[in-house]
Amino acid sequence: MIQETRRLADEYEISEILGRGGFSVVRKGISRKSSSSSDKTDVAIKTLKRPFAPSNPPPLPPHARRSDQNSFAAAAFQTRKQVSISNVLLTNEILVMRKIVENVSPHPNVIDLYDVYEDENGVHLVLELCSGGELFDRIVKQERYSEVGAAAVVRQIAQGLAALHRSNIVHRDLKPENCLFLDNTVDSPLKIMDFGLSSVEEFTDPVVGLFGSIDYVSPEALSQGQVTSKSDMWALGVILYILLSGYPPFIAQSNRQKQQMIMAGEFSFYEKTWKGISLSAKQLISSLLKVDPEKRPSAQELLDHPWVVGLSAREDQMDAEIVSRLQSFNARRKLRAAAIASVWTSSIFLRTKKLKSLLGSYDLKPDEIKNLSSHFKKICVKGDNATLSEFEE
Ligand code: ATP
């Protein structure tokens, strides 16, 4: 067995919790080593659940013995037929982050990974700290919000995606909550993060498709489970639609209906909401939301689009109603995320009844509750639940 000799706690002082995800908890870390205040000392430490019991590690393939940092990922990769869903996600994130470090970093719009530690508590990814908050949180707080501001957001996401796609990395779970501002300055870069569902050529598993949020999922992912870089462009189209209207392009009574609308590319620009938005922006959205992935622009092509460049984007303040709708959309989304995170992290909610009552208290539609319940039931059957409570505080 390969022993990790360095200890996370020796190198970083671990402080407050920054957020929680399905299989992780993210805390702030302060480097113990830096001497000058100008050093980049603050980091985000994402701790992922350890999939194998420390006393019973799986046999490591010879190529896994390259370094301490590689041991977990390689082992899980090698035995992926037996690993459970959380293992797949964890393995995936590490492999993708390694590829980002090798091929993309440093990039102003892609989160950087500084280091990886492994101990009895799990695998710790030491990441660039993003203290500027989530994309929509900042937008709804802005005093002035115009198409030019929205175009700046799209440009940054497109720059990040172009770099990832050049290295054959597909994000697969692009959504506003996976875009964080680096800091609180006005010109702060926007960073794409959370590569838990991403894919690299060497490692893809259809099971990860289970977890994408339906709102941003492309027609090809729904119909054939096929995901390419153009699927990220679809998600960007959905984000842009929400940025300019405050609501998603596909709204339906049930998830099944929503799926059908997505697969048919059935959306519209309601005159009342969209009358103040430039034709150029609407044309751009229509090109990104083409059902045929081939017809969507690539991230690189997007960077030359006149609206994205800022030439045809309107400078005047957006209608107050749009911002207020964006606010409610964001609040509702946050409640849903909180419900999901607490379900994942608490084993007492495994029984469907409890689960339903928890989700019900977050004012989700009956259809959404049913859908989430069945997802969680499937996952629990696979035996992932036993150690999820480890993350409970
Ligand atoms: P999910 O279940 O949504 O896929 P996850 O397990 O992959 O989540 P993340 O989304 O990566 O976890 O992180 C959970 C939360 O932690 C984020 O919503 C964010 O608030 C916070 N967070 C993650 N990474 C960072 C970072 N680098 N800097 C600051 N906060 C972060």
GROMACS .gro file of C-alpha atoms and ligand atoms in nm:
model
  424
    1MET     CA    1   0.000   0.000   0.000
    2ILE     CA    2   0.125   0.346  -0.086
    3GLN     CA    3   0.144   0.576   0.214
    4GLU     CA    4   0.075   0.947   0.187
    5THR     CA    5   0.362   1.099   0.382
    6ARG     CA    6   0.257   1.465   0.384
    7ARG     CA    7  -0.030   1.566   0.608
    8LEU     CA    8  -0.286   1.826   0.505
    9ALA     CA    9  -0.314   1.965   0.858
   10ASP     CA   10   0.064   2.025   0.871
   11GLU     CA   11   0.051   2.245   0.564
   12TYR     CA   12  -0.286   2.419   0.595
   13GLU     CA   13  -0.486   2.562   0.878
   14ILE     CA   14  -0.840   2.452   0.800
   15SER     CA   15  -1.110   2.708   0.871
   16GLU     CA   16  -1.475   2.771   0.786
   17ILE     CA   17  -1.699   2.565   0.558
   18LEU     CA   18  -1.746   2.737   0.223
   19GLY     CA   19  -2.004   2.499   0.085
   20ARG     CA   20  -2.122   2.144   0.051
   21GLY     CA   21  -2.181   1.928  -0.250
   22GLY     CA   22  -2.327   1.587  -0.313
   23PHE     CA   23  -2.020   1.398  -0.199
   24SER     CA   24  -1.803   1.668  -0.060
   25VAL     CA   25  -1.749   1.943   0.187
   26VAL     CA   26  -1.543   2.248   0.091
   27ARG     CA   27  -1.352   2.442   0.356
   28LYS     CA   28  -1.124   2.741   0.351
   29GLY     CA   29  -0.756   2.664   0.412
   30ILE     CA   30  -0.469   2.897   0.501
   31SER     CA   31  -0.118   2.791   0.415
   32ARG     CA   32   0.109   2.759   0.720
   33LYS     CA   33   0.419   2.805   0.506
   34SER     CA   34   0.383   3.147   0.343
   35SER     CA   35   0.591   3.418   0.498
   36SER     CA   36   0.493   3.732   0.311
   37SER     CA   37   0.139   3.869   0.303
   38SER     CA   38   0.157   3.901  -0.075
   39ASP     CA   39   0.181   3.522  -0.110
   40LYS     CA   40  -0.131   3.344  -0.229
   41THR     CA   41  -0.209   3.179   0.101
   42ASP     CA   42  -0.581   3.115   0.105
   43VAL     CA   43  -0.716   2.808  -0.070
   44ALA     CA   44  -1.035   2.605  -0.090
   45ILE     CA   45  -1.003   2.246   0.031
   46LYS     CA   46  -1.260   2.012  -0.117
   47THR     CA   47  -1.278   1.688   0.079
   48LEU     CA   48  -1.430   1.398  -0.104
   49LYS     CA   49  -1.557   1.087   0.064
   50ARG     CA   50  -1.304   0.807   0.069
   51PRO     CA   51  -1.448   0.516  -0.124
   52PHE     CA   52  -1.228   0.233   0.003
   53ALA     CA   53  -1.186   0.145   0.368
   54PRO     CA   54  -0.828   0.242   0.464
   55SER     CA   55  -0.766  -0.100   0.614
   56ASN     CA   56  -0.872  -0.276   0.299
   57PRO     CA   57  -0.738  -0.091  -0.001
   58PRO     CA   58  -0.782  -0.240  -0.347
   59PRO     CA   59  -0.468  -0.379  -0.513
   60LEU     CA   60  -0.289  -0.103  -0.698
   61PRO     CA   61  -0.189  -0.153  -1.060
   62PRO     CA   62   0.182  -0.093  -1.129
   63HIS     CA   63   0.118   0.232  -1.318
   64ALA     CA   64  -0.052   0.374  -1.009
   65ARG     CA   65   0.276   0.378  -0.822
   66ARG     CA   66   0.396   0.696  -0.982
   67SER     CA   67   0.336   0.920  -0.685
   68ASP     CA   68   0.141   0.941  -0.364
   69GLN     CA   69  -0.109   1.173  -0.523
   70ASN     CA   70  -0.193   0.927  -0.792
   71SER     CA   71  -0.265   0.627  -0.577
   72PHE     CA   72  -0.632   0.672  -0.512
   73ALA     CA   73  -0.736   0.783  -0.854
   74ALA     CA   74  -0.547   0.510  -1.031
   75ALA     CA   75  -0.676   0.241  -0.801
   76ALA     CA   76  -1.035   0.346  -0.837
   77PHE     CA   77  -0.989   0.382  -1.209
   78GLN     CA   78  -0.852   0.033  -1.239
   79THR     CA   79  -1.136  -0.124  -1.044
   80ARG     CA   80  -1.413   0.092  -1.178
   81LYS     CA   81  -1.636  -0.199  -1.260
   82GLN     CA   82  -1.686  -0.263  -0.891
   83VAL     CA   83  -1.690   0.093  -0.766
   84SER     CA   84  -2.009   0.263  -0.664
   85ILE     CA   85  -2.147   0.587  -0.798
   86SER     CA   86  -1.969   0.811  -0.550
   87ASN     CA   87  -1.641   0.640  -0.635
   88VAL     CA   88  -1.696   0.701  -1.002
   89LEU     CA   89  -1.767   1.069  -0.944
   90LEU     CA   90  -1.467   1.112  -0.718
   91THR     CA   91  -1.233   0.929  -0.951
   92ASN     CA   92  -1.363   1.129  -1.240
   93GLU     CA   93  -1.309   1.463  -1.070
   94ILE     CA   94  -0.950   1.378  -0.982
   95LEU     CA   95  -0.867   1.257  -1.330
   96VAL     CA   96  -1.022   1.561  -1.493
   97MET     CA   97  -0.850   1.801  -1.252
   98ARG     CA   98  -0.517   1.636  -1.323
   99LYS     CA   99  -0.572   1.682  -1.692
  100ILE     CA  100  -0.666   2.047  -1.636
  101VAL     CA  101  -0.345   2.101  -1.439
  102GLU     CA  102  -0.141   1.941  -1.716
  103ASN     CA  103  -0.309   2.111  -2.012
  104VAL     CA  104  -0.517   2.412  -1.916
  105SER     CA  105  -0.386   2.576  -1.595
  106PRO     CA  106  -0.330   2.849  -1.523
  107HIS     CA  107  -0.636   2.992  -1.697
  108PRO     CA  108  -0.828   3.298  -1.577
  109ASN     CA  109  -1.163   3.125  -1.623
  110VAL     CA  110  -1.092   2.770  -1.504
  111ILE     CA  111  -1.039   2.676  -1.141
  112ASP     CA  112  -0.684   2.570  -1.060
  113LEU     CA  113  -0.584   2.266  -0.857
  114TYR     CA  114  -0.274   2.320  -0.641
  115ASP     CA  115  -0.236   1.987  -0.469
  116VAL     CA  116  -0.402   1.661  -0.365
  117TYR     CA  117  -0.380   1.489  -0.027
  118GLU     CA  118  -0.521   1.159   0.081
  119ASP     CA  119  -0.576   1.043   0.438
  120GLU     CA  120  -0.819   0.847   0.653
  121ASN     CA  121  -1.082   1.121   0.611
  122GLY     CA  122  -1.085   1.114   0.235
  123VAL     CA  123  -0.925   1.278  -0.063
  124HIS     CA  124  -0.857   1.651  -0.031
  125LEU     CA  125  -0.831   1.868  -0.340
  126VAL     CA  126  -0.648   2.193  -0.267
  127LEU     CA  127  -0.812   2.439  -0.505
  128GLU     CA  128  -0.785   2.801  -0.598
  129LEU     CA  129  -1.011   2.993  -0.358
  130CYS     CA  130  -1.303   3.175  -0.518
  131SER     CA  131  -1.432   3.425  -0.267
  132GLY     CA  132  -1.644   3.636  -0.503
  133GLY     CA  133  -1.959   3.423  -0.487
  134GLU     CA  134  -2.176   3.248  -0.743
  135LEU     CA  135  -2.263   3.403  -1.077
  136PHE     CA  136  -2.634   3.475  -1.021
  137ASP     CA  137  -2.579   3.588  -0.660
  138ARG     CA  138  -2.359   3.867  -0.782
  139ILE     CA  139  -2.575   3.964  -1.077
  140VAL     CA  140  -2.888   4.008  -0.868
  141LYS     CA  141  -2.696   4.236  -0.631
  142GLN     CA  142  -2.560   4.460  -0.908
  143GLU     CA  143  -2.691   4.813  -0.922
  144ARG     CA  144  -2.653   4.827  -1.297
  145TYR     CA  145  -2.717   4.526  -1.517
  146SER     CA  146  -2.722   4.545  -1.893
  147GLU     CA  147  -2.670   4.318  -2.195
  148VAL     CA  148  -2.308   4.436  -2.196
  149GLY     CA  149  -2.270   4.292  -1.844
  150ALA     CA  150  -2.432   3.964  -1.951
  151ALA     CA  151  -2.203   3.951  -2.256
  152ALA     CA  152  -1.898   3.986  -2.030
  153VAL     CA  153  -2.019   3.681  -1.835
  154VAL     CA  154  -2.075   3.476  -2.152
  155ARG     CA  155  -1.733   3.580  -2.285
  156GLN     CA  156  -1.558   3.455  -1.973
  157ILE     CA  157  -1.743   3.124  -1.969
  158ALA     CA  158  -1.670   3.081  -2.341
  159GLN     CA  159  -1.300   3.151  -2.284
  160GLY     CA  160  -1.288   2.885  -2.013
  161LEU     CA  161  -1.481   2.635  -2.224
  162ALA     CA  162  -1.263   2.700  -2.529
  163ALA     CA  163  -0.953   2.612  -2.326
  164LEU     CA  164  -1.116   2.299  -2.181
  165HIS     CA  165  -1.250   2.182  -2.516
  166ARG     CA  166  -0.909   2.231  -2.680
  167SER     CA  167  -0.785   1.972  -2.431
  168ASN     CA  168  -1.081   1.743  -2.502
  169ILE     CA  169  -1.237   1.807  -2.165
  170VAL     CA  170  -1.615   1.836  -2.163
  171HIS     CA  171  -1.761   1.988  -1.847
  172ARG     CA  172  -2.103   1.816  -1.878
  173ASP     CA  173  -2.253   1.995  -1.577
  174LEU     CA  174  -2.222   2.359  -1.670
  175LYS     CA  175  -2.469   2.567  -1.471
  176PRO     CA  176  -2.462   2.906  -1.298
  177GLU     CA  177  -2.375   2.758  -0.958
  178ASN     CA  178  -2.061   2.605  -1.107
  179CYS     CA  179  -1.935   2.950  -1.206
  180LEU     CA  180  -1.777   3.141  -0.917
  181PHE     CA  181  -1.612   3.482  -0.909
  182LEU     CA  182  -1.251   3.474  -0.796
  183ASP     CA  183  -1.289   3.775  -0.565
  184ASN     CA  184  -1.511   4.070  -0.484
  185THR     CA  185  -1.350   4.323  -0.715
  186VAL     CA  186  -1.560   4.472  -0.997
  187ASP     CA  187  -1.338   4.313  -1.262
  188SER     CA  188  -1.306   3.977  -1.091
  189PRO     CA  189  -1.258   3.685  -1.328
  190LEU     CA  190  -1.533   3.425  -1.338
  191LYS     CA  191  -1.412   3.069  -1.289
  192ILE     CA  192  -1.566   2.746  -1.414
  193MET     CA  193  -1.546   2.478  -1.144
  194ASP     CA  194  -1.685   2.144  -1.023
  195PHE     CA  195  -1.557   1.883  -1.260
  196GLY     CA  196  -1.725   1.591  -1.085
  197LEU     CA  197  -1.928   1.498  -1.391
  198SER     CA  198  -1.677   1.601  -1.656
  199SER     CA  199  -1.514   1.365  -1.892
  200VAL     CA  200  -1.174   1.312  -2.041
  201GLU     CA  201  -1.119   1.083  -2.334
  202GLU     CA  202  -0.968   0.806  -2.124
  203PHE     CA  203  -1.239   0.791  -1.863
  204THR     CA  204  -1.610   0.819  -1.915
  205ASP     CA  205  -1.888   0.633  -1.749
  206PRO     CA  206  -2.252   0.663  -1.847
  207VAL     CA  207  -2.358   0.653  -1.484
  208VAL     CA  208  -2.248   1.011  -1.430
  209GLY     CA  209  -2.520   1.125  -1.667
  210LEU     CA  210  -2.767   1.055  -1.386
  211PHE     CA  211  -2.677   1.367  -1.197
  212GLY     CA  212  -2.688   1.656  -1.440
  213SER     CA  213  -2.953   1.920  -1.364
  214ILE     CA  214  -3.226   1.875  -1.620
  215ASP     CA  215  -3.256   2.250  -1.689
  216TYR     CA  216  -2.917   2.260  -1.858
  217VAL     CA  217  -2.909   1.912  -2.011
  218SER     CA  218  -2.882   1.897  -2.390
  219PRO     CA  219  -3.123   1.706  -2.617
  220GLU     CA  220  -2.850   1.462  -2.723
  221ALA     CA  221  -2.771   1.378  -2.360
  222LEU     CA  222  -3.139   1.309  -2.293
  223SER     CA  223  -3.211   1.112  -2.608
  224GLN     CA  224  -2.891   0.915  -2.661
  225GLY     CA  225  -2.681   0.977  -2.354
  226GLN     CA  226  -2.430   1.130  -2.592
  227VAL     CA  227  -2.233   1.427  -2.467
  228THR     CA  228  -1.974   1.635  -2.652
  229SER     CA  229  -1.824   1.980  -2.619
  230LYS     CA  230  -2.134   2.107  -2.802
  231SER     CA  231  -2.346   1.993  -2.506
  232ASP     CA  232  -2.159   2.250  -2.294
  233MET     CA  233  -2.255   2.509  -2.557
  234TRP     CA  234  -2.622   2.413  -2.512
  235ALA     CA  235  -2.587   2.466  -2.136
  236LEU     CA  236  -2.431   2.806  -2.203
  237GLY     CA  237  -2.733   2.889  -2.423
  238VAL     CA  238  -2.964   2.805  -2.132
  239ILE     CA  239  -2.756   3.019  -1.894
  240LEU     CA  240  -2.771   3.309  -2.141
  241TYR     CA  241  -3.148   3.275  -2.181
  242ILE     CA  242  -3.187   3.294  -1.801
  243LEU     CA  243  -2.943   3.586  -1.776
  244LEU     CA  244  -3.155   3.791  -2.015
  245SER     CA  245  -3.505   3.693  -1.899
  246GLY     CA  246  -3.483   3.567  -1.539
  247TYR     CA  247  -3.642   3.230  -1.620
  248PRO     CA  248  -3.529   2.912  -1.800
  249PRO     CA  249  -3.619   2.843  -2.164
  250PHE     CA  250  -3.792   2.513  -2.096
  251ILE     CA  251  -4.069   2.530  -1.838
  252ALA     CA  252  -4.318   2.248  -1.796
  253GLN     CA  253  -4.553   2.093  -1.543
  254SER     CA  254  -4.351   1.775  -1.523
  255ASN     CA  255  -3.991   1.675  -1.583
  256ARG     CA  256  -4.108   1.433  -1.850
  257GLN     CA  257  -4.274   1.717  -2.037
  258LYS     CA  258  -3.966   1.931  -1.992
  259GLN     CA  259  -3.750   1.654  -2.138
  260GLN     CA  260  -3.975   1.638  -2.442
  261MET     CA  261  -3.953   2.014  -2.490
  262ILE     CA  262  -3.575   2.005  -2.464
  263MET     CA  263  -3.548   1.720  -2.713
  264ALA     CA  264  -3.769   1.910  -2.957
  265GLY     CA  265  -3.586   2.239  -2.892
  266GLU     CA  266  -3.924   2.389  -2.809
  267PHE     CA  267  -3.873   2.731  -2.656
  268SER     CA  268  -3.973   3.085  -2.742
  269PHE     CA  269  -3.900   3.449  -2.668
  270TYR     CA  270  -4.219   3.577  -2.509
  271GLU     CA  271  -4.276   3.921  -2.649
  272LYS     CA  272  -4.354   4.079  -2.312
  273THR     CA  273  -4.022   3.976  -2.159
  274TRP     CA  274  -3.801   3.986  -2.463
  275LYS     CA  275  -3.912   4.303  -2.637
  276GLY     CA  276  -3.627   4.503  -2.482
  277ILE     CA  277  -3.357   4.250  -2.570
  278SER     CA  278  -3.145   4.291  -2.884
  279LEU     CA  279  -3.208   4.077  -3.189
  280SER     CA  280  -2.841   3.980  -3.187
  281ALA     CA  281  -2.874   3.828  -2.837
  282LYS     CA  282  -3.185   3.633  -2.940
  283GLN     CA  283  -3.014   3.503  -3.253
  284LEU     CA  284  -2.718   3.393  -3.044
  285ILE     CA  285  -2.943   3.203  -2.802
  286SER     CA  286  -3.126   3.037  -3.092
  287SER     CA  287  -2.795   2.920  -3.237
  288LEU     CA  288  -2.681   2.776  -2.902
  289LEU     CA  289  -3.015   2.602  -2.848
  290LYS     CA  290  -3.015   2.416  -3.180
  291VAL     CA  291  -3.119   2.054  -3.133
  292ASP     CA  292  -2.851   1.941  -3.377
  293PRO     CA  293  -2.521   1.982  -3.186
  294GLU     CA  294  -2.331   2.029  -3.512
  295LYS     CA  295  -2.523   2.349  -3.578
  296ARG     CA  296  -2.427   2.510  -3.247
  297PRO     CA  297  -2.126   2.741  -3.245
  298SER     CA  298  -1.814   2.620  -3.068
  299ALA     CA  299  -1.676   2.812  -2.769
  300GLN     CA  300  -1.399   2.949  -2.991
  301GLU     CA  301  -1.649   3.067  -3.253
  302LEU     CA  302  -1.858   3.231  -2.984
  303LEU     CA  303  -1.565   3.449  -2.889
  304ASP     CA  304  -1.591   3.624  -3.228
  305HIS     CA  305  -1.967   3.679  -3.209
  306PRO     CA  306  -2.053   4.054  -3.220
  307TRP     CA  307  -2.283   4.029  -2.917
  308VAL     CA  308  -2.028   3.835  -2.710
  309VAL     CA  309  -1.755   4.079  -2.806
  310GLY     CA  310  -1.987   4.356  -2.685
  311LEU     CA  311  -2.043   4.529  -3.020
  312SER     CA  312  -2.414   4.455  -3.057
  313ALA     CA  313  -2.501   4.417  -2.687
  314ARG     CA  314  -2.724   4.692  -2.545
  315GLU     CA  315  -2.580   4.918  -2.283
  316ASP     CA  316  -2.902   5.038  -2.126
  317GLN     CA  317  -3.015   4.911  -1.790
  318MET     CA  318  -3.216   4.589  -1.807
  319ASP     CA  319  -3.584   4.591  -1.710
  320ALA     CA  320  -3.621   4.569  -1.328
  321GLU     CA  321  -3.866   4.281  -1.371
  322ILE     CA  322  -3.596   4.066  -1.532
  323VAL     CA  323  -3.365   4.114  -1.235
  324SER     CA  324  -3.644   4.045  -0.989
  325ARG     CA  325  -3.737   3.724  -1.172
  326LEU     CA  326  -3.372   3.623  -1.172
  327GLN     CA  327  -3.371   3.682  -0.799
  328SER     CA  328  -3.665   3.445  -0.740
  329PHE     CA  329  -3.523   3.187  -0.979
  330ASN     CA  330  -3.194   3.199  -0.789
  331ALA     CA  331  -3.358   3.175  -0.446
  332ARG     CA  332  -3.564   2.874  -0.551
  333ARG     CA  333  -3.260   2.706  -0.700
  334LYS     CA  334  -3.067   2.756  -0.377
  335LEU     CA  335  -3.339   2.596  -0.168
  336ARG     CA  336  -3.346   2.299  -0.398
  337ALA     CA  337  -2.966   2.265  -0.378
  338ALA     CA  338  -2.981   2.285   0.003
  339ALA     CA  339  -3.245   2.012   0.007
  340ILE     CA  340  -3.037   1.792  -0.219
  341ALA     CA  341  -2.718   1.846  -0.018
  342SER     CA  342  -2.891   1.759   0.308
  343VAL     CA  343  -3.044   1.448   0.159
  344TRP     CA  344  -2.708   1.333   0.034
  345THR     CA  345  -2.533   1.399   0.360
  346SER     CA  346  -2.781   1.257   0.601
  347SER     CA  347  -2.854   0.888   0.621
  348ILE     CA  348  -3.178   0.938   0.816
  349PHE     CA  349  -3.343   1.060   0.499
  350LEU     CA  350  -3.296   0.739   0.316
  351ARG     CA  351  -3.648   0.624   0.377
  352THR     CA  352  -3.861   0.764   0.102
  353LYS     CA  353  -4.124   0.904   0.336
  354LYS     CA  354  -3.874   1.117   0.524
  355LEU     CA  355  -3.713   1.217   0.199
  356LYS     CA  356  -4.043   1.331   0.057
  357SER     CA  357  -4.127   1.536   0.361
  358LEU     CA  358  -3.788   1.703   0.357
  359LEU     CA  359  -3.809   1.789  -0.009
  360GLY     CA  360  -4.170   1.895   0.036
  361SER     CA  361  -4.066   2.150   0.293
  362TYR     CA  362  -3.858   2.317   0.025
  363ASP     CA  363  -4.165   2.386  -0.182
  364LEU     CA  364  -4.071   2.163  -0.470
  365LYS     CA  365  -4.335   2.053  -0.716
  366PRO     CA  366  -4.473   1.699  -0.655
  367ASP     CA  367  -4.313   1.586  -0.977
  368GLU     CA  368  -3.971   1.716  -0.872
  369ILE     CA  369  -4.003   1.538  -0.537
  370LYS     CA  370  -4.095   1.213  -0.707
  371ASN     CA  371  -3.803   1.242  -0.941
  372LEU     CA  372  -3.550   1.321  -0.671
  373SER     CA  373  -3.683   1.043  -0.451
  374SER     CA  374  -3.639   0.786  -0.721
  375HIS     CA  375  -3.286   0.908  -0.795
  376PHE     CA  376  -3.188   0.879  -0.431
  377LYS     CA  377  -3.351   0.541  -0.395
  378LYS     CA  378  -3.150   0.410  -0.687
  379ILE     CA  379  -2.831   0.545  -0.539
  380CYS     CA  380  -2.903   0.411  -0.192
  381VAL     CA  381  -2.964   0.066  -0.333
  382LYS     CA  382  -2.611   0.080  -0.467
  383GLY     CA  383  -2.490   0.114  -0.111
  384ASP     CA  384  -2.350   0.463  -0.118
  385ASN     CA  385  -2.540   0.583   0.182
  386ALA     CA  386  -2.355   0.409   0.461
  387THR     CA  387  -2.078   0.662   0.491
  388LEU     CA  388  -2.242   0.975   0.357
  389SER     CA  389  -2.324   1.081   0.712
  390GLU     CA  390  -1.949   1.125   0.766
  391PHE     CA  391  -1.994   1.474   0.637
  392GLU     CA  392  -2.257   1.571   0.889
  393GLU     CA  393  -2.136   1.839   1.123
  394ATP     P1  394  -2.242   1.914  -0.658
  394ATP     O1  395  -2.312   1.812  -0.578
  394ATP     O2  396  -2.323   2.042  -0.675
  394ATP     O3  397  -2.188   1.865  -0.787
  394ATP     P2  398  -1.980   1.903  -0.548
  394ATP     O4  399  -1.978   1.790  -0.451
  394ATP     O5  400  -1.912   1.877  -0.676
  394ATP     O6  401  -2.123   1.963  -0.571
  394ATP     P3  402  -1.882   2.168  -0.544
  394ATP     O7  403  -2.000   2.218  -0.621
  394ATP     O8  404  -1.751   2.163  -0.611
  394ATP     O9  405  -1.914   2.029  -0.479
  394ATP    O10  406  -1.868   2.254  -0.412
  394ATP     C1  407  -1.974   2.271  -0.321
  394ATP     C2  408  -1.980   2.418  -0.279
  394ATP    O11  409  -1.856   2.458  -0.218
  394ATP     C3  410  -1.997   2.514  -0.397
  394ATP    O12  411  -2.132   2.536  -0.426
  394ATP     C4  412  -1.928   2.640  -0.347
  394ATP    O13  413  -2.017   2.717  -0.272
  394ATP     C5  414  -1.819   2.588  -0.256
  394ATP     N1  415  -1.690   2.582  -0.328
  394ATP     C6  416  -1.644   2.482  -0.405
  394ATP     N2  417  -1.524   2.510  -0.457
  394ATP     C7  418  -1.492   2.632  -0.412
  394ATP     C8  419  -1.378   2.719  -0.431
  394ATP     N3  420  -1.277   2.680  -0.506
  394ATP     N4  421  -1.379   2.838  -0.369
  394ATP     C9  422  -1.484   2.875  -0.292
  394ATP     N5  423  -1.593   2.800  -0.270
  394ATP    C10  424  -1.597   2.680  -0.328
   0.00000   0.00000   0.00000
